[in-house]
Coordinates of C-alpha atoms in Angstrom, one line a residue:
Chain A
X261 CA 64.9 86.8 -2.2
X262 CA 66.4 89.0 0.5
X263 CA 63.2 91.1 0.6
X264 CA 61.1 88.1 1.4
X265 CA 63.6 86.5 3.7
X266 CA 63.9 89.7 5.7
X267 CA 60.2 90.1 5.9
X268 CA 59.8 86.5 7.2
X269 CA 62.6 87.2 9.7
X270 CA 60.7 90.1 11.1
X271 CA 57.9 87.7 12.1
X272 CA 60.3 85.1 13.5
X273 CA 59.6 86.4 17.0
X274 CA 56.1 87.7 16.6
X275 CA 55.6 89.1 20.1
X276 CA 58.8 91.0 20.1
X277 CA 58.2 92.4 16.6
X278 CA 54.7 93.4 17.5
X279 CA 55.9 95.2 20.6
X280 CA 58.5 97.1 18.6
X281 CA 56.0 97.9 15.9
X282 CA 53.5 99.2 18.5
X283 CA 56.2 101.3 20.1
X284 CA 57.1 102.8 16.8
X285 CA 53.4 103.3 15.9
X286 CA 52.6 105.1 19.2
X287 CA 55.7 107.2 18.9
X288 CA 55.1 108.3 15.4
X289 CA 51.3 108.7 16.1
X290 CA 52.2 111.0 19.0
X291 CA 54.7 112.9 16.8
X292 CA 52.2 113.4 13.9
X293 CA 49.4 114.3 16.3
X294 CA 51.6 116.7 18.2
X295 CA 52.7 118.3 14.9
X296 CA 49.1 118.7 13.9
X297 CA 48.1 120.0 17.3
X298 CA 50.9 122.6 17.4
X299 CA 50.2 123.6 13.8
X300 CA 46.6 124.0 14.8
X301 CA 47.5 126.2 17.7
X302 CA 49.8 128.4 15.7
X303 CA 47.3 128.6 12.9
X304 CA 44.5 129.5 15.3
X305 CA 46.7 132.2 16.9
X306 CA 47.7 133.6 13.5
X307 CA 44.1 133.7 12.4
X308 CA 43.1 135.4 15.7
X309 CA 45.9 138.0 15.0
X310 CA 44.7 138.6 11.5
X311 CA 40.9 138.2 11.8
X312 CA 40.4 139.7 15.3
X313 CA 43.2 141.9 16.3
X314 CA 45.2 143.3 13.4
X315 CA 44.0 142.3 9.9
X316 CA 46.5 141.5 7.1
X317 CA 47.9 145.0 6.6
X318 CA 47.6 148.3 8.4
X319 CA 48.4 151.8 7.0
X320 CA 49.5 154.6 9.3
X321 CA 51.4 157.9 9.3
X322 CA 55.1 157.1 9.8
X323 CA 55.9 157.1 13.5
X324 CA 52.3 156.7 14.7
X325 CA 52.8 153.2 16.1
X326 CA 55.7 154.2 18.2
X327 CA 53.6 156.2 20.7
X328 CA 50.1 156.5 19.2
X329 CA 50.6 160.2 18.6
X330 CA 47.2 161.7 18.1
X331 CA 48.5 164.3 15.7
X332 CA 49.8 161.7 13.2
X333 CA 46.7 161.4 11.2
X334 CA 46.0 160.3 7.6
X335 CA 44.2 162.9 5.6
X336 CA 41.8 162.3 2.8
X337 CA 41.2 159.0 4.4
X338 CA 38.3 157.9 2.1
X339 CA 40.3 158.4 -1.1
X340 CA 43.1 156.3 0.4
X341 CA 40.7 153.6 1.3
X342 CA 39.4 153.7 -2.2
X343 CA 42.9 153.3 -3.6
X344 CA 43.6 150.5 -1.2
X345 CA 40.5 148.6 -2.2
X346 CA 41.3 148.9 -5.9
X347 CA 44.6 147.0 -5.3
X348 CA 44.5 143.4 -6.3
X349 CA 43.6 140.7 -3.7
X350 CA 42.3 143.3 -1.3
X351 CA 38.9 142.1 0.0
X352 CA 38.1 145.1 2.2
X353 CA 39.6 148.2 4.0
X354 CA 38.4 150.1 7.0
X355 CA 39.3 153.4 8.6
X356 CA 39.9 153.7 12.3
X357 CA 40.6 156.5 14.8
X358 CA 42.9 155.1 17.4
X359 CA 43.4 157.0 20.7
X360 CA 45.1 156.0 23.9
X361 CA 42.8 157.1 26.7
X362 CA 41.3 156.4 30.1
X363 CA 37.9 154.8 30.7
X364 CA 36.2 155.1 34.0
X365 CA 33.2 153.4 35.5
X366 CA 31.4 154.2 38.8
X367 CA 33.8 151.8 40.5
X368 CA 37.2 152.2 38.9
X369 CA 39.1 153.2 35.8
X370 CA 41.6 151.8 33.4
X371 CA 44.0 152.8 30.6
X372 CA 42.8 151.6 27.3
X373 CA 43.1 152.1 23.5
X374 CA 39.8 153.4 22.1
X375 CA 39.2 152.5 18.4
X376 CA 36.6 154.4 16.4
X377 CA 35.2 152.3 13.7
X378 CA 32.5 152.2 11.0
X379 CA 30.7 148.9 12.0
X380 CA 29.6 147.9 8.5
X381 CA 33.2 148.4 7.2
X382 CA 34.8 146.8 10.2
X383 CA 32.6 143.7 10.0
X384 CA 34.4 142.9 6.7
X385 CA 37.7 143.3 8.4
X386 CA 37.6 141.8 11.8
X387 CA 35.3 139.3 13.5
X388 CA 34.8 141.1 16.8
X389 CA 31.1 141.2 15.8
X390 CA 31.0 137.4 16.0
X391 CA 32.7 137.4 19.4
X392 CA 29.9 139.3 21.1
X393 CA 28.7 137.4 24.2
X394 CA 26.3 140.0 25.6
X395 CA 24.4 142.8 23.8
X396 CA 25.2 143.5 20.1
X397 CA 27.7 145.0 17.8
X398 CA 26.4 148.5 17.1
X399 CA 23.1 147.3 15.9
X400 CA 21.6 149.9 18.2
X401 CA 21.6 153.3 16.5
X402 CA 21.9 155.1 19.8
X403 CA 24.8 157.6 20.0
X404 CA 27.8 156.9 22.2
X405 CA 27.5 153.2 22.2
X406 CA 30.6 151.4 23.3
X407 CA 31.6 147.7 22.8
X408 CA 34.1 146.5 25.4
X409 CA 35.9 143.3 26.2
X410 CA 34.6 140.8 28.8
X411 CA 37.8 141.2 30.9
X412 CA 37.5 145.0 30.9
X413 CA 33.9 144.7 31.9
X414 CA 34.8 142.5 34.8
X415 CA 37.6 144.9 35.8
X416 CA 35.4 148.0 35.6
X417 CA 32.5 146.0 37.1
X418 CA 30.1 147.1 34.4
X419 CA 27.5 145.3 32.4
X420 CA 25.2 146.1 29.4
X421 CA 23.7 149.5 29.5
X422 CA 26.1 150.8 32.1
X423 CA 27.7 154.2 31.7
X424 CA 31.4 154.7 31.1
X425 CA 33.3 157.9 31.0
X426 CA 36.0 158.0 28.3
X427 CA 38.7 160.7 28.6
X428 CA 40.8 161.6 25.6
X429 CA 43.0 164.4 24.3
X430 CA 41.2 166.2 21.4
X431 CA 42.6 168.0 18.3
X432 CA 43.4 171.0 20.3
X433 CA 45.3 168.9 22.9
X434 CA 42.7 169.6 25.5
X435 CA 41.5 166.9 27.7
X436 CA 37.9 166.0 27.0
X437 CA 35.5 163.4 28.2
X438 CA 32.4 161.7 26.9
X439 CA 29.8 159.5 28.4
X440 CA 29.2 156.2 26.6
X441 CA 26.9 153.3 27.3
X442 CA 28.0 149.6 27.1
X443 CA 26.1 148.2 24.1
X444 CA 28.0 145.0 23.7
X445 CA 30.6 142.8 25.4
X446 CA 33.0 140.6 23.4
X447 CA 35.2 137.7 24.4
X448 CA 38.1 136.9 22.0
X449 CA 40.0 134.3 24.0
X450 CA 42.8 136.9 24.4
X451 CA 42.5 138.4 27.9
X452 CA 45.1 141.1 27.2
X453 CA 43.2 142.3 24.1
X454 CA 39.8 142.1 25.8
X455 CA 41.2 144.2 28.7
X456 CA 42.9 146.9 26.6
X457 CA 40.7 147.6 23.6
X458 CA 37.3 149.2 23.3
X459 CA 35.3 150.1 20.2
X460 CA 33.1 153.1 19.5
X461 CA 31.5 154.4 16.4
X462 CA 33.9 156.5 14.1
X463 CA 31.4 159.4 14.1
X464 CA 31.1 159.5 17.9
X465 CA 34.9 159.5 18.4
X466 CA 35.4 162.1 15.6
X467 CA 32.9 164.3 17.4
X468 CA 34.5 163.8 20.8
X469 CA 38.0 164.3 19.5
X470 CA 37.2 167.2 17.2
X471 CA 38.1 165.4 14.0
X472 CA 36.2 166.3 10.9
X473 CA 35.6 162.8 9.5
X474 CA 38.1 163.1 6.7
X475 CA 41.0 162.1 9.0
X476 CA 41.8 158.8 10.7
X477 CA 44.9 157.1 12.3
X478 CA 44.7 153.7 10.8
X479 CA 43.5 151.8 7.7
X480 CA 43.0 148.1 8.2
X481 CA 43.1 146.0 5.1
X482 CA 42.0 142.4 4.7
X483 CA 43.0 140.2 1.8
X484 CA 41.4 137.4 -0.1
X485 CA 44.2 135.0 1.0
X486 CA 46.9 135.1 3.6
X487 CA 49.6 134.2 1.2
X488 CA 49.1 137.4 -0.9
X489 CA 50.2 139.5 2.0
X490 CA 53.7 140.2 0.8
X491 CA 52.6 141.0 -2.7
X492 CA 49.8 143.5 -1.6
X493 CA 52.1 145.1 1.0
X494 CA 54.7 145.7 -1.7
X495 CA 52.1 147.3 -4.0
X496 CA 50.6 149.5 -1.3
X497 CA 54.0 150.6 -0.2
X498 CA 54.6 151.6 -3.8
X499 CA 51.4 153.5 -4.2
X500 CA 51.3 155.0 -0.7
X501 CA 54.9 155.9 -0.4
X502 CA 54.4 158.7 2.2
X503 CA 52.6 156.3 4.5
X504 CA 53.8 153.4 6.6
X505 CA 52.4 150.1 5.3
X506 CA 53.0 147.1 7.6
X507 CA 51.8 143.5 7.6
X508 CA 50.6 141.5 10.5
X509 CA 54.0 139.9 11.1
X510 CA 55.6 143.3 11.4
X511 CA 52.8 144.7 13.6
X512 CA 52.7 141.6 15.8
X513 CA 56.3 140.3 15.5
X514 CA 55.6 137.8 18.3
X515 CA 53.2 136.0 16.0
X516 CA 55.9 135.7 13.4
X517 CA 58.4 134.4 16.1
X518 CA 55.7 132.0 17.2
X519 CA 55.6 130.4 13.7
X520 CA 59.4 129.9 13.6
X521 CA 59.6 128.9 17.2
X522 CA 56.9 126.3 16.8
X523 CA 58.6 125.0 13.7
X524 CA 61.8 124.5 15.8
X525 CA 59.9 123.0 18.7
X526 CA 58.1 120.5 16.5
X527 CA 61.4 119.4 14.9
X528 CA 63.0 119.1 18.3
X529 CA 60.0 117.1 19.6
X530 CA 60.0 114.8 16.6
X531 CA 63.8 114.3 16.8
X532 CA 63.4 113.3 20.5
X533 CA 60.7 110.8 19.8
X534 CA 62.6 109.3 16.9
X535 CA 65.8 109.2 18.9
X536 CA 64.0 107.3 21.7
X537 CA 62.6 104.9 19.1
X538 CA 66.0 104.6 17.5
X539 CA 67.6 103.3 20.7
X540 CA 64.7 100.9 21.2
X541 CA 65.1 99.6 17.6
X542 CA 68.9 99.3 18.0
X543 CA 68.4 97.3 21.1
X544 CA 65.9 94.9 19.5
X545 CA 68.0 94.5 16.4
X546 CA 71.1 93.7 18.4
X547 CA 69.1 91.0 20.2
X548 CA 68.0 89.7 16.8
X549 CA 71.6 89.5 15.6
X550 CA 72.9 87.9 18.8
X551 CA 70.1 85.3 18.7
X552 CA 71.0 84.4 15.1
X553 CA 74.8 84.3 15.3
X554 CA 74.9 80.7 14.1
X555 CA 72.5 81.3 11.3
X556 CA 74.2 84.4 10.1
X557 CA 77.5 82.5 10.3
X558 CA 76.0 79.8 8.2
X559 CA 74.8 82.3 5.6
X560 CA 78.3 83.8 5.3
X561 CA 79.9 80.3 5.2
X562 CA 77.7 79.1 2.3
X563 CA 78.5 82.2 0.3
X564 CA 76.2 85.0 1.2
X565 CA 78.3 88.2 0.7
X566 CA 78.8 90.6 3.6
X567 CA 76.9 93.3 1.7
X568 CA 73.9 91.0 1.5
X569 CA 74.1 90.2 5.2
X570 CA 74.3 93.9 5.9
X571 CA 71.4 94.6 3.5
X572 CA 69.3 91.8 5.1
X573 CA 69.6 93.3 8.6
X574 CA 69.0 96.8 7.3
X575 CA 65.8 95.6 5.5
X576 CA 64.5 93.8 8.6
X577 CA 65.0 97.0 10.6
X578 CA 63.4 99.2 8.0
X579 CA 60.4 96.7 7.7
X580 CA 59.9 96.9 11.5
X581 CA 60.2 100.7 11.5
X582 CA 58.1 101.3 8.5
X583 CA 55.3 98.9 9.5
X584 CA 54.9 100.7 12.8
X585 CA 55.7 104.1 11.2
X586 CA 53.1 103.7 8.4
X587 CA 50.3 102.7 10.8
X588 CA 51.4 105.5 13.2
X589 CA 51.5 108.1 10.4
X590 CA 48.1 107.0 9.0
X591 CA 46.5 106.9 12.5
X592 CA 48.0 110.4 13.3
X593 CA 46.9 111.8 10.0
X594 CA 43.3 110.5 10.2
X595 CA 42.9 111.4 13.8
X596 CA 44.2 114.9 13.1
X597 CA 41.9 115.3 10.1
X598 CA 38.9 114.2 12.1
X599 CA 39.8 116.6 14.9
X600 CA 40.4 119.4 12.4
X601 CA 36.7 119.2 11.8
X602 CA 35.4 118.8 15.3
X603 CA 38.2 120.5 17.3
X604 CA 39.6 119.7 20.7
X605 CA 38.0 121.7 23.5
X606 CA 40.5 122.1 26.3
X607 CA 37.9 124.0 28.3
X608 CA 39.5 123.1 31.7
X609 CA 42.5 125.3 30.6
X610 CA 40.5 128.0 29.1
X611 CA 41.7 130.7 31.5
X612 CA 45.3 129.7 31.0
X613 CA 45.0 129.7 27.3
X614 CA 43.1 133.0 27.3
X615 CA 45.8 134.7 29.5
X616 CA 48.4 134.0 26.8
X617 CA 46.1 134.9 23.9
X618 CA 45.1 131.4 22.7
X619 CA 41.7 129.8 22.2
X620 CA 41.1 126.7 24.3
X621 CA 39.3 125.2 21.2
X622 CA 42.1 123.8 19.0
X623 CA 41.7 122.5 15.5
X624 CA 44.7 120.3 14.7
X625 CA 46.1 120.9 11.2
X626 CA 48.2 118.5 9.1
X627 CA 49.1 118.6 5.5
X628 CA 50.6 116.1 3.1
X629 CA 54.0 117.9 3.1
X630 CA 54.3 117.4 6.8
X631 CA 53.4 113.7 6.4
X632 CA 56.1 113.3 3.7
X633 CA 58.7 114.9 6.0
X634 CA 57.6 112.6 8.9
X635 CA 57.8 109.6 6.6
X636 CA 61.3 110.5 5.5
X637 CA 62.3 111.0 9.1
X638 CA 60.9 107.5 10.0
X639 CA 62.7 105.9 7.1
X640 CA 65.9 107.6 8.1
X641 CA 65.4 106.5 11.7
X642 CA 65.0 102.9 10.5
X643 CA 68.1 103.0 8.4
X644 CA 70.1 104.8 11.1
X645 CA 69.0 102.3 13.7
X646 CA 70.0 99.4 11.5
X647 CA 73.6 100.5 10.9
X648 CA 75.1 99.3 14.2
X649 CA 73.3 95.9 14.4
X650 CA 74.1 95.3 10.7
X651 CA 77.8 96.1 11.4
X652 CA 77.7 93.8 14.4
X653 CA 76.5 91.0 12.0
X654 CA 79.3 91.7 9.6
X655 CA 81.9 91.3 12.3
X656 CA 80.9 87.7 12.8
X657 CA 83.5 85.1 11.9
X658 CA 81.5 82.4 10.1
X659 CA 83.9 79.6 11.3
X660 CA 83.2 80.5 14.9
X661 CA 79.6 81.6 14.5
X662 CA 78.5 78.3 12.9
X663 CA 79.8 76.3 15.9
X664 CA 78.4 78.7 18.5
X665 CA 76.0 77.1 21.0
Chain B
X816 CA 92.3 64.0 -10.2
X817 CA 93.2 66.1 -7.1
X818 CA 90.5 68.5 -6.1
X819 CA 92.2 69.5 -2.9
X820 CA 95.9 69.8 -2.4
X821 CA 97.4 71.4 0.8
X822 CA 101.1 71.7 1.4
X823 CA 102.8 72.7 4.6
X824 CA 99.7 74.2 6.1
X825 CA 100.3 75.8 9.5
X826 CA 97.8 77.6 11.7
X827 CA 98.9 79.5 14.7
X828 CA 96.4 81.2 16.9
X829 CA 97.8 84.1 18.8
X830 CA 95.8 83.9 22.0
X831 CA 96.8 86.6 24.5
X832 CA 100.3 86.7 22.9
X833 CA 100.8 83.0 23.7
X834 CA 100.9 81.3 20.3
X835 CA 98.8 78.1 19.9
X836 CA 99.9 75.8 17.1
X837 CA 96.6 74.4 15.8
X838 CA 98.1 72.9 12.6
X839 CA 101.8 72.0 12.1
X840 CA 102.8 71.6 8.5
X841 CA 100.0 69.5 7.1
X842 CA 100.3 68.0 3.6
X843 CA 97.2 66.3 2.2
X844 CA 95.5 65.7 -1.1
X845 CA 91.9 64.7 -1.8
X846 CA 90.7 63.2 -5.1
X847 CA 87.3 63.5 -6.7
X848 CA 84.8 61.0 -5.3
X849 CA 86.5 60.5 -1.9
X850 CA 84.5 59.6 1.2
X851 CA 87.1 60.6 3.8
X852 CA 86.9 61.1 7.5
X853 CA 89.3 63.3 9.5
X854 CA 89.4 62.0 13.1
X855 CA 91.3 62.8 16.2
X856 CA 90.8 63.9 19.8
X857 CA 89.3 67.2 20.7
X858 CA 91.8 70.1 20.1
X859 CA 93.8 68.0 17.6
X860 CA 93.1 70.5 14.8
X861 CA 90.3 68.7 12.9
X862 CA 87.9 71.7 12.8
X863 CA 90.7 74.1 12.0
X864 CA 91.7 72.0 9.1
X865 CA 88.2 71.8 7.9
X866 CA 87.8 75.6 8.2
X867 CA 90.9 76.1 6.2
X868 CA 89.8 73.6 3.5
X869 CA 86.4 75.5 3.4
X870 CA 88.0 78.9 3.1
X871 CA 86.4 80.0 6.4
X872 CA 89.8 80.5 8.0
X873 CA 93.2 81.4 6.7
X874 CA 96.3 79.3 7.1
X875 CA 99.2 81.1 8.8
X876 CA 101.5 79.4 6.4
X877 CA 101.4 76.9 3.5
X878 CA 99.4 76.5 0.3
X879 CA 95.8 75.5 -0.1
X880 CA 94.8 74.6 -3.6
X881 CA 91.2 73.9 -4.3
X882 CA 90.3 72.8 -7.8
X883 CA 93.5 74.4 -8.9
X884 CA 92.9 77.8 -7.2
X885 CA 95.2 79.0 -4.4
X886 CA 92.7 79.9 -1.7
X887 CA 95.2 81.8 0.4
X888 CA 95.6 84.3 -2.5
X889 CA 91.9 85.1 -2.7
X890 CA 90.4 88.3 -1.1
X891 CA 87.5 88.0 1.4
X892 CA 84.8 88.7 -1.1
X893 CA 86.3 86.4 -3.8
X894 CA 86.6 83.6 -1.1
X895 CA 82.9 84.0 -0.3
X896 CA 82.0 83.6 -4.0
X897 CA 84.4 80.7 -4.3
X898 CA 82.7 79.0 -1.3
X899 CA 79.3 79.6 -2.8
X900 CA 80.2 77.9 -6.1
X901 CA 82.7 75.2 -5.1
X902 CA 82.1 74.1 -1.5
X903 CA 79.2 72.6 0.2
X904 CA 78.9 72.7 4.0
X905 CA 77.0 70.5 6.4
X906 CA 77.1 71.6 10.0
X907 CA 76.7 69.8 13.3
X908 CA 73.7 71.8 14.3
X909 CA 72.0 71.6 10.8
X910 CA 71.7 75.5 10.7
X911 CA 68.7 75.5 8.4
X912 CA 66.8 78.8 8.1
X913 CA 63.8 78.3 10.3
X914 CA 61.5 80.8 8.5
X915 CA 62.0 79.1 5.2
X916 CA 60.4 75.8 4.1
X917 CA 62.5 72.7 3.2
X918 CA 62.2 73.6 -0.5
X919 CA 63.2 77.2 0.1
X920 CA 66.2 76.2 2.3
X921 CA 67.5 74.0 -0.5
X922 CA 66.9 76.7 -3.1
X923 CA 68.5 79.4 -1.1
X924 CA 72.1 78.9 -2.3
X925 CA 71.0 78.5 -5.8
X926 CA 69.2 81.8 -5.5
X927 CA 72.5 83.3 -4.2
X928 CA 74.1 81.9 -7.3
X929 CA 71.5 83.5 -9.5
X930 CA 70.2 80.3 -11.0
X931 CA 66.9 80.6 -12.9
X932 CA 63.7 79.6 -11.0
X933 CA 62.9 76.7 -13.3
X934 CA 66.4 75.2 -12.9
X935 CA 66.3 75.7 -9.2
X936 CA 63.0 73.9 -8.8
X937 CA 64.1 71.0 -11.0
X938 CA 67.3 70.6 -9.0
X939 CA 65.5 70.9 -5.7
X940 CA 63.0 68.2 -6.7
X941 CA 65.9 65.9 -7.6
X942 CA 67.6 66.5 -4.3
X943 CA 64.4 66.1 -2.3
X944 CA 63.9 62.8 -4.1
X945 CA 67.5 61.8 -3.3
X946 CA 67.1 62.5 0.4
X947 CA 63.6 61.0 0.5
X948 CA 61.8 64.1 1.7
X949 CA 59.8 65.1 -1.4
X950 CA 56.6 64.9 0.6
X951 CA 57.9 67.4 3.2
X952 CA 59.1 70.1 0.8
X953 CA 56.6 72.6 2.2
X954 CA 57.4 71.9 5.9
X955 CA 59.3 74.3 8.1
X956 CA 62.5 72.8 9.7
X957 CA 60.9 72.8 13.1
X958 CA 58.4 70.3 11.9
X959 CA 61.2 67.8 10.9
X960 CA 63.2 65.4 13.1
X961 CA 66.9 66.0 13.6
X962 CA 67.8 63.4 11.0
X963 CA 65.4 64.9 8.5
X964 CA 66.8 68.3 9.1
X965 CA 70.3 67.1 8.5
X966 CA 69.2 65.4 5.3
X967 CA 67.8 68.8 4.2
X968 CA 71.2 70.3 5.1
X969 CA 72.9 67.8 2.9
X970 CA 70.6 68.6 0.1
X971 CA 71.2 72.3 0.6
X972 CA 75.0 71.7 0.5
X973 CA 74.6 69.7 -2.8
X974 CA 72.3 72.3 -4.4
X975 CA 75.0 74.5 -5.6
X976 CA 76.8 71.5 -7.3
X977 CA 79.9 72.0 -5.3
X978 CA 83.3 70.3 -5.9
X979 CA 83.1 68.7 -2.5
X980 CA 81.2 68.7 0.7
X981 CA 82.7 69.5 4.2
X982 CA 80.7 68.0 7.0
X983 CA 81.7 69.0 10.5
X984 CA 80.4 66.4 13.0
X985 CA 77.3 65.8 10.9
X986 CA 75.9 63.0 13.1
X987 CA 76.8 64.5 16.5
X988 CA 73.2 65.6 17.2
X989 CA 71.5 62.5 15.7
X990 CA 70.3 59.2 17.1
X991 CA 71.7 56.0 15.8
X992 CA 68.9 55.3 13.3
X993 CA 69.0 58.8 11.9
X994 CA 72.8 58.8 11.7
X995 CA 72.8 55.5 9.8
X996 CA 70.1 56.8 7.5
X997 CA 72.0 60.0 6.8
X998 CA 75.3 58.2 6.2
X999 CA 73.5 55.8 3.8
X1000 CA 72.2 58.7 1.8
X1001 CA 75.6 60.4 1.7
X1002 CA 77.2 57.1 0.8
X1003 CA 74.8 56.6 -2.0
X1004 CA 75.3 60.1 -3.4
X1005 CA 79.1 59.5 -3.2
X1006 CA 78.9 56.2 -5.0
X1007 CA 76.3 57.1 -7.6
X1008 CA 77.1 60.7 -8.3
X1009 CA 80.8 60.6 -7.4
X1010 CA 80.4 63.5 -4.9
X1011 CA 83.4 64.0 -2.6
X1012 CA 82.6 64.1 1.2
X1013 CA 85.1 65.0 3.8
X1014 CA 84.0 64.6 7.4
X1015 CA 85.4 65.8 10.7
X1016 CA 84.1 63.4 13.3
X1017 CA 84.4 61.5 16.5
X1018 CA 81.6 59.2 15.5
X1019 CA 82.6 55.5 14.9
X1020 CA 79.6 55.1 12.6
X1021 CA 81.1 57.7 10.3
X1022 CA 84.5 56.2 10.5
X1023 CA 83.1 52.8 9.6
X1024 CA 81.4 54.2 6.5
X1025 CA 84.4 56.3 5.5
X1026 CA 86.7 54.9 2.7
X1027 CA 89.7 56.9 4.0
X1028 CA 90.5 57.9 7.6
X1029 CA 93.0 60.6 8.3
X1030 CA 94.0 60.9 11.9
X1031 CA 95.3 64.1 13.3
X1032 CA 96.9 64.7 16.6
X1033 CA 98.5 68.0 17.9
X1034 CA 98.1 69.5 14.5
X1035 CA 99.9 66.8 12.6
X1036 CA 98.7 64.0 10.4
X1037 CA 99.7 60.8 12.2
X1038 CA 98.0 58.4 9.9
X1039 CA 96.2 58.5 6.6
X1040 CA 94.7 55.1 5.7
X1041 CA 92.6 54.1 2.8
X1042 CA 90.4 51.2 3.9
X1043 CA 90.8 49.2 0.6
X1044 CA 94.5 49.1 1.3
X1045 CA 93.9 47.6 4.7
X1046 CA 91.6 45.0 3.2
X1047 CA 94.1 44.2 0.5
X1048 CA 96.8 43.8 3.2
X1049 CA 94.5 41.5 5.2

């Protein structure tokens, strides 16, 4: 009886109820969509960190990452790569020579990190090959080819085929230089990365630095699934106890902070939306109670218990909130799912996003767990908003209320 | 048989620390089947008395026995249950629930009482017949005239099979014809089904129909007359 009466009461003042429902719907839609948008941004950034910049796991000599000490090299590199690839969930592994160096063009020079890679191995690890906007990714078998970022190319004022002089310290700690030609230019949506990293063939850099091909500074490991990172890291740490095995969150702690920071932001954002809705609902329900003083007084007079009066007002509020909330959640979910496929291209802010390492093409991401959490938050908001108006109804004196004009 | 017995009922409102004596030691009894009217000028204490009889307000002092139960000893929740099962209310402003149909309004208290659907529908049909609104059972209150709404309110008050009905100025918002019609229906229910009605009113039409008139002034009963006695005297 109360369920039906409360539902009918919601529609007593259709216009007002529809306005409240639309307000709740828009608020919840905005909340769900913003959650999906932020999730998408974080996910995109994490995937960039893993698939473009770092990979899931990297292996180094202990201390190498602190100052990129050239002498801290991993010996018998191929046997270690073999061991790594034999570990469960490892999809591929690649060896790299990593040297801090200087690159100079005819116009200017810049401090960079030069990475020597085996292109076929590296293609299984990172997607730099897919980010080439000019030239190619070591398809050309010419010696001393270099693939550089678009931002660095602009800085050095070079284009395809142009010569660059790379200066490094070799195994004998002598300064040595080599002439390389730009064979490809990549654009990863992360300006800092594009400006500071260049790729050359492993063999070319081995030759220039005097390494014999059995040594490298870094092994990058990619896994079948992101969620297996902890397990594989633990196994590799066990089997390669003399080496330093670190995952992407340790190598790029800001990405890890980003995940937790975004989680906090989204909660704060959602709470602000729901709090604003909460006050709107309280205001509406107070009006509802004040408009129906005589009727509520009559209900109490004829024998409706206080708990039922309280329950009736709570139900009306929950109906209002949940009607708007359900539509808002559904609209937010389906809009996010649609945009998850086609993406949102914020091309007009491309420069801004690239300067902080984000792609301007964002694919919102939403899952059912998030939807469940939002639903519970909406129900809680409805119940919380109902408490004060319901108490206000309970305070009515039926003898006075029934005679009120 | 006395269904209402009040002894020494006093009601003092403490308004801004200045006590207002609304009722001053009222003694009254009502028997089953009475058709009584409480009259008096505004502020005389009629409504306060009606509220105390209906368990909507507490007496400051005195005893209120309804159907043998001391109302002053009941807690708030028990008083609510008592009202639901023993007392019917008719209000000046009808106070029907606008989102429910006539039938649903009448059934409402029976639903609160937990009466089975079949029994509710049967009782509602009887009451609709009695008030002459069977053909309007699916109408919303706003589609009815004031008189029709008040008839529905009477039917709602009767639905729970109460011991008596308290009607506070039931004809105040009605035109003469509607008021006459309503009083006829209530009179008929009183005569044929022995239902007790107690009115608080200023309306001469109600006083004319009433069999007993209790006059209150300054919170005291100044006269309590049964019309038959007057006729006998004449």
